[in-house]
Amino acid sequence: MAETLRLWRHARLATCDAAARRIERGALLTRGARIEWVGEEQALPAVTPDESHDLGGAWVTPALIDCHTHLVFAGNRAAEYAERLRGRSYADIARAGGGILSSVRALRAASEQQLFDESAPRLAAFLAEGVTTIEIKSGYGLTLEDEAKMLRVARELGRAFPVTVRTTLLAAHTVPPEYQGRADDYIDAVAREWLPALAHAGLVDAVDVFCEGIAFSVAQAERLFAAARALGVPVKMHAEQLSNLGGSLAAARLGALSCDHLEYAGEAEAAALAAAGSAAVLLPVAFYCLADTHKPPVAALRSAGAAIAVASDCNPGSAPGTSLLTAMSMATRLFGLTAEEALLGVTRHAAQALGLAGQRGALAPGAAADFVVWNVGAVEELGYWIGFNPRRTVVRAAEVQRWPNQKS
Ligand code: NIG
Ligand code: FE
């Protein structure tokens, strides 16, 4: 059966492709689930579409991509946040057995169904803002079975909701109690046993490691990355968040898809990431919630030509937020991104951070026909409103989504 040819006309387009064009009188042609043609409406090829949609002159962008979340978790850490408000540091709480480990205890005690039920409303909040691709990490299980449980829930969310879920194994998030004082043995177990088992079960799209004084060293990260490479699994890194251990230089050298956080990175790291084609993922909600003051090297990333992405980092500790639009606002105000950079950060560059460059995150021929029609007068409004959602209609795989739209 021939794939449906759809015309989407009378639109203002922010293409977010390599040319990052703004087209005032634009149109899109989609065939099946992909974009076939994008351009000025007056230059439309002479075809007879099966369906035609008049978008009423509204702004259209690629659907949003959240390329870094820990969305599947149990309970919350509001009590720790209250402690931090009284002056205790995140690292201090972590060293005392709280932090990530307190979410590990909650996750291990939760059933798969509970985990799904707690995570689903968070996912729904992202989708309501026009997200159609989201990365979800493990990292609160820290046993083979509990990491598998988290990743299965992430996959199940992707089946239950109109969203593409990319899963990342972050077993190297912190040393679990069972391996206290034996971080090297833990990395060996993850690299030699867990990663192959979970990858063969189809649960792992990428591998991540928290490279930090309170987590894992560069040498340990490199061992895990070598195991991932042997399996053909791409790698990513939480790097230079609280200090500079040299993680991002190593990750760039090993061709990581992305390095994330980067508050303590500098010019050398920016140049290395740009040269390697590793996306620099900025996580301003964590910066905000930790009352951090050390900013990522945005000017250096910009001048090196790095792909700067912006993500929510949704997690119960450092970033309890479910709004990618708010992350865009924080990336502009707190880190100095331009409105255009913030938009590319949640579209084209976020796709690159997930290894989906060219397939998603741009209005371009060959890309997925995932896009959002917005109730805005200018696309700059997307990183401007705080707590207001200007989404009009979400189109995924060229289908107008009945949910989460009020009307379609
Ligand atoms: O990206 N940095 C490490 N991981 C998370 C925080 C996880 C947590 O505190 O639960 C982050 O900020
Ligand atoms: Fe994170």
Short mmCIF file of C-alpha atoms and ligand atoms in Angstrom, two decimals:
data_model
loop_
_atom_site.label_atom_id
_atom_site.label_comp_id
_atom_site.label_asym_id
_atom_site.label_seq_id
_atom_site.Cartn_x
_atom_site.Cartn_y
_atom_site.Cartn_z
CA MET A 1 0.00 0.00 0.00
CA ALA A 2 1.33 3.43 -0.93
CA GLU A 3 2.33 5.64 1.98
CA THR A 4 0.12 8.63 2.67
CA LEU A 5 1.36 11.87 1.16
CA ARG A 6 0.39 14.79 3.35
CA LEU A 7 0.76 18.49 2.72
CA TRP A 8 1.16 20.83 5.71
CA ARG A 9 0.81 24.34 4.38
CA HIS A 10 0.42 27.95 5.48
CA ALA A 11 3.12 27.58 8.15
CA ARG A 12 6.06 29.55 9.44
CA LEU A 13 8.97 27.17 9.75
CA ALA A 14 12.05 27.09 11.98
CA THR A 15 13.83 24.28 10.20
CA CYS A 16 16.64 23.63 12.75
CA ASP A 17 18.54 21.88 9.95
CA ALA A 18 22.15 22.73 9.07
CA ALA A 19 21.00 26.00 7.49
CA ALA A 20 18.70 26.79 10.47
CA ARG A 21 16.30 28.60 8.17
CA ARG A 22 13.23 30.62 9.09
CA ILE A 23 10.62 30.37 6.35
CA GLU A 24 7.73 32.82 6.70
CA ARG A 25 5.43 31.24 4.10
CA GLY A 26 6.45 27.63 4.34
CA ALA A 27 5.09 24.20 3.66
CA LEU A 28 6.05 20.60 4.37
CA LEU A 29 5.32 17.43 2.47
CA THR A 30 5.41 14.18 4.41
CA ARG A 31 5.29 10.68 2.99
CA GLY A 32 4.42 8.01 5.51
CA ALA A 33 6.24 8.84 8.73
CA ARG A 34 9.00 10.95 7.11
CA ILE A 35 9.46 14.44 5.79
CA GLU A 36 9.84 14.47 2.02
CA TRP A 37 10.10 18.15 1.19
CA VAL A 38 10.42 21.47 3.09
CA GLY A 39 10.42 24.95 1.63
CA GLU A 40 8.58 28.06 0.51
CA GLU A 41 4.96 27.26 -0.22
CA GLN A 42 5.22 28.92 -3.61
CA ALA A 43 7.98 26.46 -4.57
CA LEU A 44 5.91 23.36 -3.72
CA PRO A 45 6.48 20.51 -6.15
CA ALA A 46 3.50 19.68 -8.35
CA VAL A 47 2.04 16.72 -6.47
CA THR A 48 -1.45 15.71 -5.41
CA PRO A 49 -1.38 15.01 -1.67
CA ASP A 50 -3.76 12.54 -0.08
CA GLU A 51 -4.41 15.03 2.73
CA SER A 52 -3.86 18.75 3.16
CA HIS A 53 -3.57 20.58 6.49
CA ASP A 54 -3.79 24.38 6.72
CA LEU A 55 -1.73 25.41 9.77
CA GLY A 56 -3.13 28.94 9.78
CA GLY A 57 0.22 30.75 9.59
CA ALA A 58 1.39 29.26 12.91
CA TRP A 59 5.03 28.66 13.81
CA VAL A 60 6.25 25.10 13.40
CA THR A 61 9.46 23.60 14.81
CA PRO A 62 10.76 20.05 14.91
CA ALA A 63 9.24 18.21 17.87
CA LEU A 64 11.35 18.59 20.99
CA ILE A 65 13.96 16.05 22.09
CA ASP A 66 15.00 15.65 25.73
CA CYS A 67 18.40 13.97 25.43
CA HIS A 68 19.22 13.51 29.14
CA THR A 69 16.74 12.35 31.79
CA HIS A 70 16.58 10.04 34.78
CA LEU A 71 12.78 10.04 34.48
CA VAL A 72 12.19 6.54 35.89
CA PHE A 73 12.59 6.72 39.66
CA ALA A 74 10.65 6.01 42.85
CA GLY A 75 9.69 8.50 45.55
CA ASN A 76 11.41 11.84 45.77
CA ARG A 77 14.13 13.65 47.71
CA ALA A 78 12.27 16.77 48.83
CA ALA A 79 13.61 16.26 52.37
CA GLU A 80 17.18 16.42 51.03
CA TYR A 81 16.31 19.54 49.09
CA ALA A 82 15.11 21.09 52.36
CA GLU A 83 18.47 20.15 53.91
CA ARG A 84 20.30 21.75 51.01
CA LEU A 85 18.24 24.89 51.52
CA ARG A 86 19.61 24.94 55.07
CA GLY A 87 23.14 24.89 53.65
CA ARG A 88 24.18 21.23 53.38
CA SER A 89 25.89 20.37 50.10
CA TYR A 90 24.82 17.79 47.52
CA ALA A 91 28.21 16.04 47.78
CA ASP A 92 27.98 15.99 51.57
CA ILE A 93 24.57 14.33 51.49
CA ALA A 94 25.87 11.81 48.94
CA ARG A 95 28.93 10.95 51.08
CA ALA A 96 26.64 10.33 54.06
CA GLY A 97 24.69 7.67 52.14
CA GLY A 98 21.87 9.91 50.91
CA GLY A 99 21.63 11.37 47.43
CA ILE A 100 21.63 8.82 44.63
CA LEU A 101 21.78 5.97 47.17
CA SER A 102 18.54 7.07 48.80
CA SER A 103 16.84 6.85 45.39
CA VAL A 104 18.46 3.43 44.97
CA ARG A 105 16.79 2.18 48.15
CA ALA A 106 13.41 3.51 47.02
CA LEU A 107 13.76 2.03 43.55
CA ARG A 108 14.74 -1.41 44.75
CA ALA A 109 11.67 -1.49 46.98
CA ALA A 110 9.29 -0.48 44.17
CA SER A 111 7.57 -2.96 41.86
CA GLU A 112 7.79 -2.54 38.12
CA GLN A 113 4.14 -1.44 38.06
CA GLN A 114 4.70 1.17 40.81
CA LEU A 115 7.70 2.50 38.94
CA PHE A 116 5.68 2.78 35.75
CA ASP A 117 2.78 4.49 37.55
CA GLU A 118 5.07 7.03 39.24
CA SER A 119 7.02 7.80 36.08
CA ALA A 120 4.10 8.05 33.64
CA PRO A 121 2.81 11.46 34.83
CA ARG A 122 6.31 12.91 34.49
CA LEU A 123 6.54 11.62 30.95
CA ALA A 124 3.08 13.03 30.22
CA ALA A 125 4.27 16.48 31.32
CA PHE A 126 7.14 16.37 28.80
CA LEU A 127 4.85 15.19 26.00
CA ALA A 128 2.42 18.02 26.70
CA GLU A 129 5.20 20.46 25.75
CA GLY A 130 5.85 18.81 22.40
CA VAL A 131 8.54 16.26 23.27
CA THR A 132 8.35 13.19 21.01
CA THR A 133 11.82 11.73 21.71
CA ILE A 134 13.23 11.27 25.19
CA GLU A 135 16.27 9.59 26.64
CA ILE A 136 15.80 7.70 29.93
CA LYS A 137 18.73 6.44 32.00
CA SER A 138 18.94 3.66 34.51
CA GLY A 139 21.20 4.22 37.50
CA TYR A 140 19.01 3.88 40.58
CA GLY A 141 18.93 0.07 40.57
CA LEU A 142 22.63 -0.81 40.75
CA THR A 143 21.99 -4.55 40.71
CA LEU A 144 21.63 -6.37 37.42
CA GLU A 145 17.98 -7.15 38.13
CA ASP A 146 17.09 -3.63 39.32
CA GLU A 147 18.86 -1.95 36.40
CA ALA A 148 16.96 -4.29 34.08
CA LYS A 149 13.73 -3.34 35.87
CA MET A 150 14.34 0.37 35.26
CA LEU A 151 15.19 -0.17 31.60
CA ARG A 152 12.14 -2.37 31.05
CA VAL A 153 9.93 0.34 32.55
CA ALA A 154 11.55 2.90 30.24
CA ARG A 155 10.83 0.67 27.23
CA GLU A 156 7.28 0.06 28.46
CA LEU A 157 6.68 3.84 28.71
CA GLY A 158 7.77 4.09 25.08
CA ARG A 159 5.15 1.53 24.10
CA ALA A 160 2.38 3.06 26.24
CA PHE A 161 2.89 6.70 25.18
CA PRO A 162 3.33 8.38 21.79
CA VAL A 163 7.05 8.93 22.24
CA THR A 164 10.34 7.41 21.12
CA VAL A 165 12.35 6.35 24.16
CA ARG A 166 16.12 5.89 23.97
CA THR A 167 17.46 3.94 26.94
CA THR A 168 20.87 4.50 28.52
CA LEU A 169 22.55 2.15 30.97
CA LEU A 170 23.92 4.27 33.83
CA ALA A 171 24.83 1.46 36.22
CA ALA A 172 28.03 3.49 36.77
CA HIS A 173 26.07 6.19 38.61
CA THR A 174 27.51 5.52 42.06
CA VAL A 175 29.10 2.56 43.85
CA PRO A 176 26.30 0.43 45.34
CA PRO A 177 26.43 -0.72 48.98
CA GLU A 178 27.27 -4.28 47.88
CA TYR A 179 30.52 -3.02 46.35
CA GLN A 180 31.46 -0.36 48.92
CA GLY A 181 35.22 0.23 48.71
CA ARG A 182 35.43 -1.98 45.60
CA ALA A 183 34.60 0.40 42.76
CA ASP A 184 36.94 -1.41 40.38
CA ASP A 185 35.22 -4.73 41.00
CA TYR A 186 31.87 -3.05 40.42
CA ILE A 187 32.98 -1.58 37.08
CA ASP A 188 34.28 -5.03 36.09
CA ALA A 189 30.91 -6.61 36.88
CA VAL A 190 29.04 -3.96 34.89
CA ALA A 191 31.46 -4.12 31.96
CA ARG A 192 31.82 -7.90 31.76
CA GLU A 193 28.42 -9.18 32.84
CA TRP A 194 25.64 -6.62 33.13
CA LEU A 195 26.26 -4.61 29.97
CA PRO A 196 26.45 -7.64 27.65
CA ALA A 197 23.38 -9.23 29.27
CA LEU A 198 21.28 -6.05 29.12
CA ALA A 199 22.47 -5.18 25.62
CA HIS A 200 21.54 -8.65 24.36
CA ALA A 201 18.12 -8.24 25.97
CA GLY A 202 17.64 -5.14 23.77
CA LEU A 203 17.46 -2.80 26.74
CA VAL A 204 20.49 -0.58 26.06
CA ASP A 205 20.82 2.12 23.38
CA ALA A 206 23.87 3.75 25.03
CA VAL A 207 26.11 3.52 28.08
CA ASP A 208 26.77 6.42 30.46
CA VAL A 209 29.08 6.93 33.44
CA PHE A 210 29.13 9.56 36.18
CA CYS A 211 32.79 10.59 36.13
CA GLU A 212 33.29 12.53 39.35
CA GLY A 213 35.10 12.49 42.70
CA ILE A 214 31.95 11.11 44.38
CA ALA A 215 31.45 8.55 41.62
CA PHE A 216 33.90 7.00 39.10
CA SER A 217 37.38 7.85 37.83
CA VAL A 218 38.45 8.45 34.23
CA ALA A 219 40.29 5.11 34.19
CA GLN A 220 37.13 3.30 35.32
CA ALA A 221 35.06 5.13 32.71
CA GLU A 222 37.55 4.12 30.04
CA ARG A 223 37.27 0.46 30.99
CA LEU A 224 33.52 0.59 30.75
CA PHE A 225 33.72 2.40 27.41
CA ALA A 226 36.06 -0.28 26.04
CA ALA A 227 33.46 -2.93 26.90
CA ALA A 228 30.74 -0.85 25.25
CA ARG A 229 32.83 -0.40 22.13
CA ALA A 230 33.37 -4.15 21.89
CA LEU A 231 29.58 -4.56 21.82
CA GLY A 232 29.02 -1.67 19.40
CA VAL A 233 27.10 0.33 22.02
CA PRO A 234 27.66 4.13 21.92
CA VAL A 235 28.83 5.95 25.03
CA LYS A 236 28.07 9.18 26.91
CA MET A 237 29.43 10.73 30.06
CA HIS A 238 28.31 12.87 33.03
CA ALA A 239 31.50 14.93 33.10
CA GLU A 240 32.95 17.94 34.86
CA GLN A 241 29.80 18.66 36.89
CA LEU A 242 31.35 19.30 40.31
CA SER A 243 35.06 19.27 39.45
CA ASN A 244 37.36 18.70 36.47
CA LEU A 245 38.71 15.15 36.39
CA GLY A 246 39.51 15.16 32.66
CA GLY A 247 36.50 13.00 31.83
CA SER A 248 35.33 14.92 28.80
CA LEU A 249 38.77 14.85 27.17
CA ALA A 250 38.79 11.07 27.52
CA ALA A 251 35.19 10.77 26.33
CA ALA A 252 35.90 12.93 23.28
CA ARG A 253 38.96 10.83 22.51
CA LEU A 254 36.78 7.73 22.59
CA GLY A 255 34.12 9.26 20.32
CA ALA A 256 31.35 9.71 22.91
CA LEU A 257 27.97 10.81 21.59
CA SER A 258 27.89 13.48 24.28
CA CYS A 259 29.41 14.89 27.44
CA ASP A 260 26.87 16.26 29.83
CA HIS A 261 26.90 18.96 32.57
CA LEU A 262 30.40 20.44 31.85
CA GLU A 263 30.22 23.20 34.49
CA TYR A 264 33.96 22.74 35.20
CA ALA A 265 35.04 22.24 31.59
CA GLY A 266 37.16 24.87 29.84
CA GLU A 267 38.52 25.76 26.42
CA ALA A 268 40.49 22.53 25.92
CA GLU A 269 37.39 20.45 26.61
CA ALA A 270 35.25 22.62 24.34
CA ALA A 271 37.73 22.22 21.48
CA ALA A 272 38.02 18.46 22.02
CA LEU A 273 34.23 17.97 22.04
CA ALA A 274 33.80 20.04 18.89
CA ALA A 275 36.59 18.17 17.08
CA ALA A 276 35.17 14.78 18.10
CA GLY A 277 31.58 15.67 17.17
CA SER A 278 30.52 14.89 20.75
CA ALA A 279 27.54 17.03 21.73
CA ALA A 280 27.94 19.26 24.79
CA VAL A 281 24.75 18.73 26.79
CA LEU A 282 23.96 21.56 29.20
CA LEU A 283 21.71 20.84 32.20
CA PRO A 284 20.72 24.21 33.64
CA VAL A 285 17.98 22.86 35.93
CA ALA A 286 20.60 20.92 37.93
CA PHE A 287 22.81 24.03 37.99
CA TYR A 288 19.85 26.02 39.32
CA CYS A 289 18.67 23.49 41.92
CA LEU A 290 22.19 22.95 43.25
CA ALA A 291 22.68 26.73 43.43
CA ASP A 292 25.83 26.18 41.44
CA THR A 293 27.88 29.20 40.42
CA HIS A 294 30.45 27.63 38.10
CA LYS A 295 29.08 27.96 34.57
CA PRO A 296 29.82 25.74 31.59
CA PRO A 297 32.14 27.32 29.01
CA VAL A 298 29.46 28.47 26.58
CA ALA A 299 31.62 31.05 24.77
CA ALA A 300 34.36 28.46 24.21
CA LEU A 301 31.85 25.84 23.05
CA ARG A 302 30.35 28.37 20.68
CA SER A 303 33.63 29.51 19.20
CA ALA A 304 34.88 25.93 18.87
CA GLY A 305 31.70 25.11 16.94
CA ALA A 306 30.51 22.42 19.37
CA ALA A 307 26.96 21.10 19.11
CA ILE A 308 25.36 22.53 22.26
CA ALA A 309 22.31 20.61 23.49
CA VAL A 310 19.99 21.46 26.37
CA ALA A 311 18.18 18.84 28.45
CA SER A 312 16.01 18.62 31.55
CA ASP A 313 18.13 16.11 33.54
CA CYS A 314 14.79 15.20 35.18
CA ASN A 315 15.80 13.35 38.37
CA PRO A 316 14.74 13.28 42.04
CA GLY A 317 17.97 14.83 43.36
CA SER A 318 19.55 17.64 41.40
CA ALA A 319 16.80 18.44 38.89
CA PRO A 320 13.22 17.61 39.93
CA GLY A 321 11.68 19.17 36.84
CA THR A 322 9.54 17.98 33.96
CA SER A 323 9.69 20.98 31.63
CA LEU A 324 12.09 21.16 28.70
CA LEU A 325 10.79 24.66 27.91
CA THR A 326 11.86 25.77 31.39
CA ALA A 327 15.30 24.22 30.78
CA MET A 328 15.50 26.34 27.61
CA SER A 329 14.68 29.46 29.60
CA MET A 330 17.34 28.63 32.18
CA ALA A 331 19.91 27.84 29.47
CA THR A 332 19.42 31.30 28.00
CA ARG A 333 19.26 33.32 31.23
CA LEU A 334 21.71 31.36 33.40
CA PHE A 335 24.22 30.16 30.77
CA GLY A 336 23.90 32.87 28.11
CA LEU A 337 22.65 30.80 25.20
CA THR A 338 20.86 32.73 22.49
CA ALA A 339 17.23 31.89 21.79
CA GLU A 340 18.33 30.20 18.56
CA GLU A 341 20.97 28.12 20.38
CA ALA A 342 18.41 27.01 22.95
CA LEU A 343 16.04 25.90 20.19
CA LEU A 344 18.79 23.98 18.38
CA GLY A 345 19.71 22.55 21.78
CA VAL A 346 16.38 20.75 22.11
CA THR A 347 16.13 19.78 18.44
CA ARG A 348 19.07 19.18 16.10
CA HIS A 349 21.82 19.07 18.70
CA ALA A 350 19.75 16.92 21.08
CA ALA A 351 19.30 14.45 18.22
CA GLN A 352 23.07 14.41 17.75
CA ALA A 353 23.54 13.69 21.47
CA LEU A 354 21.40 10.57 20.98
CA GLY A 355 23.08 9.42 17.78
CA LEU A 356 20.00 10.46 15.79
CA ALA A 357 21.52 13.28 13.73
CA GLY A 358 19.65 13.66 10.45
CA GLN A 359 16.89 11.31 11.59
CA ARG A 360 15.18 13.62 14.07
CA GLY A 361 15.28 17.16 15.36
CA ALA A 362 15.11 18.96 12.02
CA LEU A 363 12.54 19.86 9.41
CA ALA A 364 14.51 18.31 6.59
CA PRO A 365 13.93 15.69 3.91
CA GLY A 366 14.47 12.21 5.32
CA ALA A 367 13.89 13.17 8.95
CA ALA A 368 10.99 11.83 11.01
CA ALA A 369 7.80 13.84 10.48
CA ASP A 370 7.67 14.85 14.14
CA PHE A 371 6.87 18.52 14.62
CA VAL A 372 5.02 20.95 16.86
CA VAL A 373 2.64 23.73 15.88
CA TRP A 374 2.93 26.53 18.45
CA ASN A 375 0.66 29.31 19.70
CA VAL A 376 3.41 31.91 19.49
CA GLY A 377 4.05 35.04 17.47
CA ALA A 378 7.80 34.30 17.31
CA VAL A 379 9.84 31.18 18.05
CA GLU A 380 11.85 33.19 20.58
CA GLU A 381 8.84 32.74 22.87
CA LEU A 382 9.83 29.10 23.40
CA GLY A 383 12.64 29.92 25.83
CA TYR A 384 10.85 32.95 27.19
CA TRP A 385 7.65 31.86 28.92
CA ILE A 386 8.11 30.22 32.31
CA GLY A 387 5.41 27.81 33.41
CA PHE A 388 3.24 28.57 30.39
CA ASN A 389 2.88 26.05 27.62
CA PRO A 390 2.28 27.49 24.14
CA ARG A 391 2.00 24.13 22.39
CA ARG A 392 -0.89 23.97 19.93
CA THR A 393 -0.62 20.65 18.09
CA VAL A 394 1.88 17.80 18.16
CA VAL A 395 2.43 15.82 14.97
CA ARG A 396 4.30 12.53 15.35
CA ALA A 397 5.20 10.29 12.43
CA ALA A 398 3.00 12.61 10.34
CA GLU A 399 -0.04 11.85 12.49
CA VAL A 400 -1.78 14.62 14.41
CA GLN A 401 -1.69 13.46 18.02
CA ARG A 402 -5.09 13.49 19.65
CA TRP A 403 -3.31 13.38 23.00
CA PRO A 404 -1.88 15.55 24.57
CA ASN A 405 -3.65 18.08 22.35
CA GLN A 406 -6.84 19.60 23.66
CA LYS A 407 -8.31 19.44 20.21
CA SER A 408 -6.84 18.32 16.93
O1 NIG B 1 22.66 14.31 36.28
N1 NIG B 1 25.12 13.74 38.24
C1 NIG B 1 24.63 12.64 38.42
N2 NIG B 1 23.39 12.28 38.20
C2 NIG B 1 22.27 13.13 38.23
C3 NIG B 1 21.78 13.36 39.60
C4 NIG B 1 21.19 12.15 40.13
C5 NIG B 1 20.63 12.29 41.51
O2 NIG B 1 21.02 13.17 42.30
O3 NIG B 1 19.77 11.45 41.78
C6 NIG B 1 22.50 14.41 37.48
O4 NIG B 1 22.50 15.51 38.02
FE FE B 2 22.05 13.37 34.81
#
